[in-house]
Amino acid sequence: MAPKRPSDFEQQVLLAVWRLEDGAYGASVRDELEARTGSRVTQGAVYTTLIRLEKKAMLQSRLSDPTPVRGGRAKRLFSITERGRAGVLQVRRAMNRLWEGLPTADPAPRESG
Amino acid sequence: MPRSPRIARILLRLLLPAGVRDGFVGDLEERFQREAVDDPVRARRSYWKDVLSPSILRLRKEVRGMPLPPGTPPGSTRGDGRMTALLADLTFALRMLAKAPAFTIVAVLSLALGIGPNTAIFSLVDAALLQDWGVPEPEEIVDVYSLTDDGQYFYTYYRVYELITEGANDAFVDVAASAQQTGNIDVGGEGRLAMGELVTGNYFDVLGVQAAQGRTFLPEEDATPGTHPVVVVSDRYWKTRLGADPDVVGSDLRLNGRPYTVIGVAPEEFRGRIAPGLGTDFWAPIRMYPHLAPNQMTNGNLFFMGRLRNGVTTERARAILDAIAARYNEESESRSELAIGAVNLGEVRLHPNFDGTIGAMAALLFVAVGLVLLVACVNLASFLLARATDRRKEMAIRVAMGAGRGAILRQLLVEALVLAALGGLVGLVLGMLASRVLVGVEPPIDLPLDLDVGLNGRILLFTGGASLLAALIFGLTPALEATRAPVASTLRDESGSSGGRRKGRARGVLVAAQMALSTVLLFGAALFLRSLQAATSLEVGFDTGPAAVVAVDPWASEMSADEQEIFARDLIRRVASMPGVEQLGVTSRMPLDLGTINTTFLIPGVEPPPNADRHVLEYASISPGYLATMGIEVVEGRAFVDTDDEPESAARVALLSRAAAERFWPGESAVGRVMHRGGDPERAVTVVGVVGDARIWSLTEAPRPYMYLPLSQGGFGRYFLVARTPMAPPELAADIQVEAKQLRPDVLVSEVGTMDDHLGYIYFLPRMAAAMLTLVGILALILACIGLYGMVSYTVARRTREVGIRMALGAEGGVVVGMVVKRGLTVVAIGGLLGIAAAFVLGSTLDRFLIGVAGLDPVAMLLAPLTLFGLSAIAAYLPARRVSRVDPVEALRAE
């Protein structure tokens, strides 16, 4: 069964985790999202989506060692799974097909790296 | 390192399950630390924004049932269990209530109607009886009065003060004296009566009270008579009448027509020693009495307060004071014996004479409003019982799924507590509003009532306690009942009949209890209404019909005795010829007024009472027209005529009330007899007439011996003008005031009103009591009818099938309705009978509060259950009507 297509915000979160590779956890994902999309999101929204995606097996998580700047608390590190990658790619392909032949007045932000 | 907001962190810990807590809080902390480097305030704000965001609740939901991530240390679920379960109960309870808004609204309003009156009465009692005197260590202060034969505390003499200051040094560090005295303070050209205390120079020191601004009295300010016109004003007077003038200390105000320098303002919490709810406006040195109290016997008008020495008990002080009383009696040549009454201030609420009565009244009101709360609680218990029946299946499923009895009990109690909290909150608002209204109903006497009914910790605590108690009363029974449901049979057959019938009976008992309580309260209301009716129709011995009543107080201005007399005669002549004045009477004292004036006599041939040197009679000085104006009849002899009031014939004649004539010359005529005023044959008066008895002090007193003297006998310092008129009396009263002010702008006109205003004070308590108990009775009745309505509706709903069968078999709709109503009214009848029985027991204890009716008044006994029955019949009929509309086919198919 093909995975259910991720929603807009889920796609954003999946992409942010993918980009961050090994360093994806709540705070860094939030920073990445805010930096790239230019709009503010709440920690709760980010975390809820992370947990939901983990339940959908598009992400997986593990606990890191505690760090002092976090008041001695561990980070919950997330990484994207095969299924997660397939999900965003599938959406992208569909979107690309839809955009074919249309003017790109507002080009998508450039990917770096 | 900056700290993230602690409360927000605690909130997060409560809200988030262990699985995500550490990661989430850590993420927030990290961001906070980064932002706090630039702007700690913004960092805190954004931290809070994240914590309070609704997305947290979505996260909570998302996480539920998720496995913990690998690497979670063992034991990190600590603190999860109980708190989270309670939180879950709370959310569940709120959701259940939100799902049944009609039930919730009725339940919360019922409770609020029960709790509101309790809060209102408590806040009144709190304001009147529970505020302290604003005196440090009040239990070290002992108040000294003289004690009358019948145990009343009364003012005492200056000589006693001298003896105490000489001879009670063992008991007291120091003793101060105070005399209550009104004064005319002129602010901005308008004179008004103010309540004052004339005090010894050490008064504030003995009480341990320091001025909030300026200073209190110096010893030399109380050393010589009439030399130091200085005053200390109360905080309230400063704020309300002196406009909170910041430069008040050192300024002058006109007191009784003379400038007095304000030397200080008392602290807000100290309201003087008259009574906590009756604030003192000003304090002046007692040695200013020649100016401030020229006609009063300040000598016999005092009470003393002493601060006990370390380790001296009130008992010990009492013994020393008794010895002083003995010394006083020894040196006095009077046959009357002085007894001293000493009371510890820590034990005085208002005044030792009234504390008992007022306490009893407060208790009566508390019982009444407590019963209303009980009715409200029973209502809710009955609602919840019905709901419990409806929710049996839910409970059974919970038990089947493994919920313990405790968990279910907790869930139901939390629901009850949530209801109680909501009801308490609405009740608090209602109660505070009600108490504002009650205090707004000022007693119709010119007293500076100073009741502070603002919200305070005690009121919150009381309302919270009442709500908690209510939750336990109405929540426990249904909760216990619910946990008893047999699981298997309930799940198998929803309409389980045996439990249903048992609950039906339980509801019947609850409604009967409500009806009984309501009957008692309605009976109380009926009693006090009857008492009010009796009070207003009581024969008082004078004409209470419409009249203008104006009090003039020349004593409170700078006027010599001659000037006062000239002014009075001028004023009376002018008022008598004013348009609209049909009859005019002048008197130094109105009947049924506060205060007293008396004088002593020796009567040739009539012995004074035992323990007394002379006869004492209360009297009023009156104008010749007074008796006719007041409708007091002359029984024998004649009334005063104009010549009696002329200076050369003054003091020669007197009138006696029938009771006085009867006391001195029983069975004989009093006319022509001679009495020696003050025991002095030079001041002999001849009785020229006997007049009807008028009530002097109270509505219920036995006819009181009373005397009338011509106005020239001391009637020019303060007097009342009573004018009968075809005009509106208030208008005439205002005209009279204008006339007086035209004659002398500086004269104080302290009361401008009507006969109704004047009598308002004597009817005030009966009116208040009747109004409050009626309100309480109506509230109880409404609540009980809601309960009955609910019970009958419920019965109707549960018995649809039975009714359907009956109707299918040919029963008429009316008959079925009658059947349901009958069952409801049977419960009412049982409750009503129980209520009457209780009323029989309680009635006789109410005698002391009633005027003109007995506690076991048969009319009230009948009225209460009749009202109850009438209204309950409606409350039962309305839902019962629905039965006749049952369609038999539908009803039977529904099963």
XYZ file of C-alpha atoms in Angstrom, chain B residues 178-449:
272
model
C -14.502 58.666 75.911
C -17.946 60.256 75.526
C -19.977 59.946 72.374
C -21.067 63.354 71.084
C -22.441 64.581 67.786
C -21.223 67.872 66.419
C -22.090 70.234 63.588
C -19.201 70.402 61.136
C -19.495 73.096 58.507
C -17.792 72.239 55.217
C -18.151 74.760 52.424
C -21.009 76.612 54.095
C -23.155 73.526 54.654
C -23.413 72.268 58.212
C -23.928 68.598 58.816
C -24.053 66.381 61.899
C -20.912 64.374 62.462
C -20.355 61.566 64.955
C -17.696 62.432 67.439
C -15.934 61.178 70.538
C -14.750 63.534 73.262
C -11.701 61.802 74.645
C -9.031 62.164 77.286
C -5.564 63.162 76.088
C -4.200 59.610 76.518
C -6.985 57.929 74.449
C -4.890 57.167 71.373
C -1.881 56.127 73.490
C -3.915 53.693 75.576
C -5.397 52.152 72.427
C -1.972 52.090 70.784
C -3.252 53.906 67.701
C -0.958 56.311 65.854
C -2.055 59.073 63.506
C -1.725 58.283 59.812
C -1.064 61.979 59.202
C -0.136 64.666 61.685
C -0.381 63.636 65.333
C -2.817 62.699 68.090
C -3.510 64.729 71.262
C -0.859 66.124 73.592
C -1.410 65.930 77.374
C -1.672 69.728 77.665
C -4.483 69.807 75.115
C -6.660 68.033 77.632
C -5.514 69.873 80.753
C -7.818 72.905 81.030
C -11.479 73.316 80.057
C -12.266 74.969 76.745
C -8.745 76.086 75.801
C -7.653 73.751 72.982
C -9.986 73.624 69.976
C -8.232 70.794 68.112
C -9.589 67.687 66.382
C -8.366 64.458 64.875
C -10.568 63.299 61.961
C -11.158 59.771 60.724
C -9.699 58.517 57.484
C -13.183 58.086 56.077
C -14.260 61.607 57.031
C -11.076 63.003 55.546
C -11.686 61.163 52.280
C -15.442 61.668 51.928
C -16.142 65.089 53.433
C -12.778 66.850 53.329
C -11.961 65.769 49.784
C -8.799 63.913 50.886
C -7.095 67.318 51.123
C -3.336 66.622 51.385
C -2.841 69.781 53.448
C -5.569 68.957 55.933
C -3.222 68.853 58.941
C -2.998 72.380 60.305
C -6.155 73.568 58.533
C -9.260 74.791 60.363
C -12.783 73.448 60.254
C -15.873 74.933 61.885
C -17.229 72.691 64.610
C -20.417 73.942 66.269
C -19.732 77.358 64.827
C -16.186 77.722 66.116
C -12.880 77.073 64.290
C -11.030 73.921 65.351
C -7.580 73.029 64.063
C -7.175 69.613 62.477
C -4.045 68.137 64.060
C -4.213 64.654 62.580
C -5.961 61.965 60.576
C -6.553 58.556 62.192
C -5.355 55.433 60.380
C -7.830 53.828 57.983
C -8.304 50.654 60.053
C -9.214 52.514 63.256
C -12.813 53.702 63.188
C -13.203 54.808 66.769
C -14.818 53.146 69.727
C -18.532 53.657 69.014
C -18.929 50.440 66.999
C -16.912 48.858 64.195
C -19.744 49.403 61.695
C -20.516 52.888 62.994
C -17.484 55.016 62.370
C -16.426 57.994 64.461
C -15.943 61.096 62.310
C -13.910 63.230 64.692
C -12.178 63.127 68.062
C -11.836 66.219 70.268
C -10.302 66.706 73.744
C -12.869 65.965 76.424
C -12.036 69.269 78.126
C -13.687 71.035 75.183
C -17.052 69.886 76.599
C -18.141 73.380 77.681
C -18.280 74.197 73.994
C -19.100 70.837 72.427
C -21.558 69.422 74.949
C -22.962 72.369 76.920
C -26.340 70.813 77.703
C -25.200 67.257 78.136
C -24.065 65.736 81.368
C -20.673 64.668 80.092
C -20.061 63.679 83.678
C -22.409 60.707 83.398
C -21.809 60.027 79.751
C -18.463 58.311 79.811
C -17.002 54.945 79.309
C -13.424 54.008 80.024
C -10.882 51.773 78.437
C -7.769 50.581 80.199
C -4.756 48.708 78.917
C -3.967 45.808 81.242
C -0.566 45.464 82.798
C 1.502 42.498 81.736
C 0.126 39.323 83.264
C -3.032 40.896 84.704
C -6.176 39.019 83.692
C -9.560 40.573 82.998
C -10.836 38.730 86.090
C -8.213 40.345 88.283
C -9.039 43.783 86.822
C -12.704 43.118 87.504
C -12.002 42.445 91.173
C -10.060 45.697 91.483
C -12.858 47.603 89.725
C -15.446 46.081 92.078
C -13.459 47.435 95.003
C -13.489 50.868 93.330
C -17.280 50.638 92.885
C -17.564 49.881 96.603
C -15.487 52.960 97.441
C -17.656 55.075 95.130
C -20.828 53.840 96.802
C -19.343 54.539 100.206
C -18.596 58.175 99.459
C -21.843 58.733 97.547
C -24.855 59.681 99.595
C -27.218 58.251 97.030
C -29.290 55.202 97.832
C -28.668 53.816 94.367
C -25.693 51.483 94.163
C -23.167 51.596 91.365
C -22.055 48.315 89.839
C -19.178 48.204 87.368
C -19.257 46.038 84.270
C -15.876 45.285 82.703
C -15.554 43.623 79.301
C -12.451 42.554 77.451
C -12.328 44.280 74.061
C -11.152 41.050 72.468
C -14.594 39.642 73.250
C -16.682 42.599 72.065
C -18.022 42.562 68.538
C -20.236 45.675 68.523
C -21.341 46.498 72.036
C -21.839 44.212 75.027
C -25.560 45.091 75.121
C -26.260 44.154 71.520
C -23.799 41.413 70.696
C -26.181 38.727 71.919
C -29.184 39.925 69.912
C -27.213 40.687 66.792
C -25.415 37.370 67.031
C -28.768 35.589 67.327
C -30.095 37.473 64.328
C -27.021 36.642 62.286
C -27.448 33.019 63.335
C -31.103 33.063 62.282
C -30.184 34.444 58.867
C -27.415 31.896 58.504
C -29.783 29.073 59.317
C -32.218 30.405 56.712
C -29.660 30.759 53.926
C -28.011 27.507 54.969
C -31.349 25.763 54.425
C -31.596 27.319 50.965
C -28.172 25.916 50.141
C -29.322 22.543 51.406
C -32.387 22.696 49.143
C -30.099 23.547 46.235
C -27.791 20.635 47.126
C -30.690 18.219 47.333
C -31.808 19.471 43.932
C -28.467 18.650 42.445
C -28.232 15.311 44.172
C -31.574 14.473 42.626
C -30.457 15.627 39.150
C -27.240 13.672 39.406
C -29.113 10.602 40.566
C -31.222 10.790 37.422
C -28.133 11.273 35.317
C -26.467 8.369 37.050
C -29.342 6.187 35.939
C -28.858 7.369 32.384
C -25.143 6.785 32.590
C -25.372 3.310 34.084
C -24.259 1.752 30.871
C -21.232 3.997 30.653
C -20.241 3.093 34.200
C -20.803 -0.591 33.616
C -18.566 -0.497 30.553
C -15.863 1.275 32.515
C -16.010 -1.352 35.247
C -15.975 -4.124 32.655
C -12.887 -2.535 31.087
C -11.156 -2.696 34.446
C -11.827 0.678 36.060
C -11.750 0.347 39.821
C -14.572 1.535 42.030
C -12.271 4.231 43.328
C -11.572 5.532 39.840
C -15.283 5.836 39.083
C -15.990 7.457 42.434
C -13.182 9.912 41.761
C -14.511 10.697 38.307
C -18.002 11.432 39.644
C -16.698 13.498 42.549
C -14.546 15.534 40.178
C -17.674 16.205 38.135
C -19.484 17.317 41.279
C -16.549 19.522 42.247
C -16.474 21.156 38.823
C -20.197 21.888 39.126
C -19.684 23.222 42.642
C -16.807 25.422 41.521
C -18.868 26.890 38.694
C -21.880 27.325 40.975
C -19.683 28.856 43.656
C -18.224 31.324 41.193
C -21.611 32.478 39.922
C -22.895 32.445 43.519
C -20.009 34.635 44.641
C -20.870 37.212 42.006
C -24.582 37.087 42.906
C -23.802 37.280 46.616
C -21.491 40.248 46.333
C -24.073 42.077 44.229
C -26.778 41.263 46.774
C -24.713 42.479 49.714
C -24.031 45.767 47.887
C -27.791 46.199 47.483
C -28.436 45.304 51.130
C -25.912 47.818 52.423
C -27.372 50.383 50.030
C -30.630 50.077 51.982
C -29.365 52.453 54.629
C -31.301 52.549 57.840
C -33.354 55.741 57.861
C -31.413 57.358 60.678
C -28.685 59.871 60.225
C -25.765 57.713 61.294
C -22.437 57.410 59.554
C -22.771 53.721 58.694
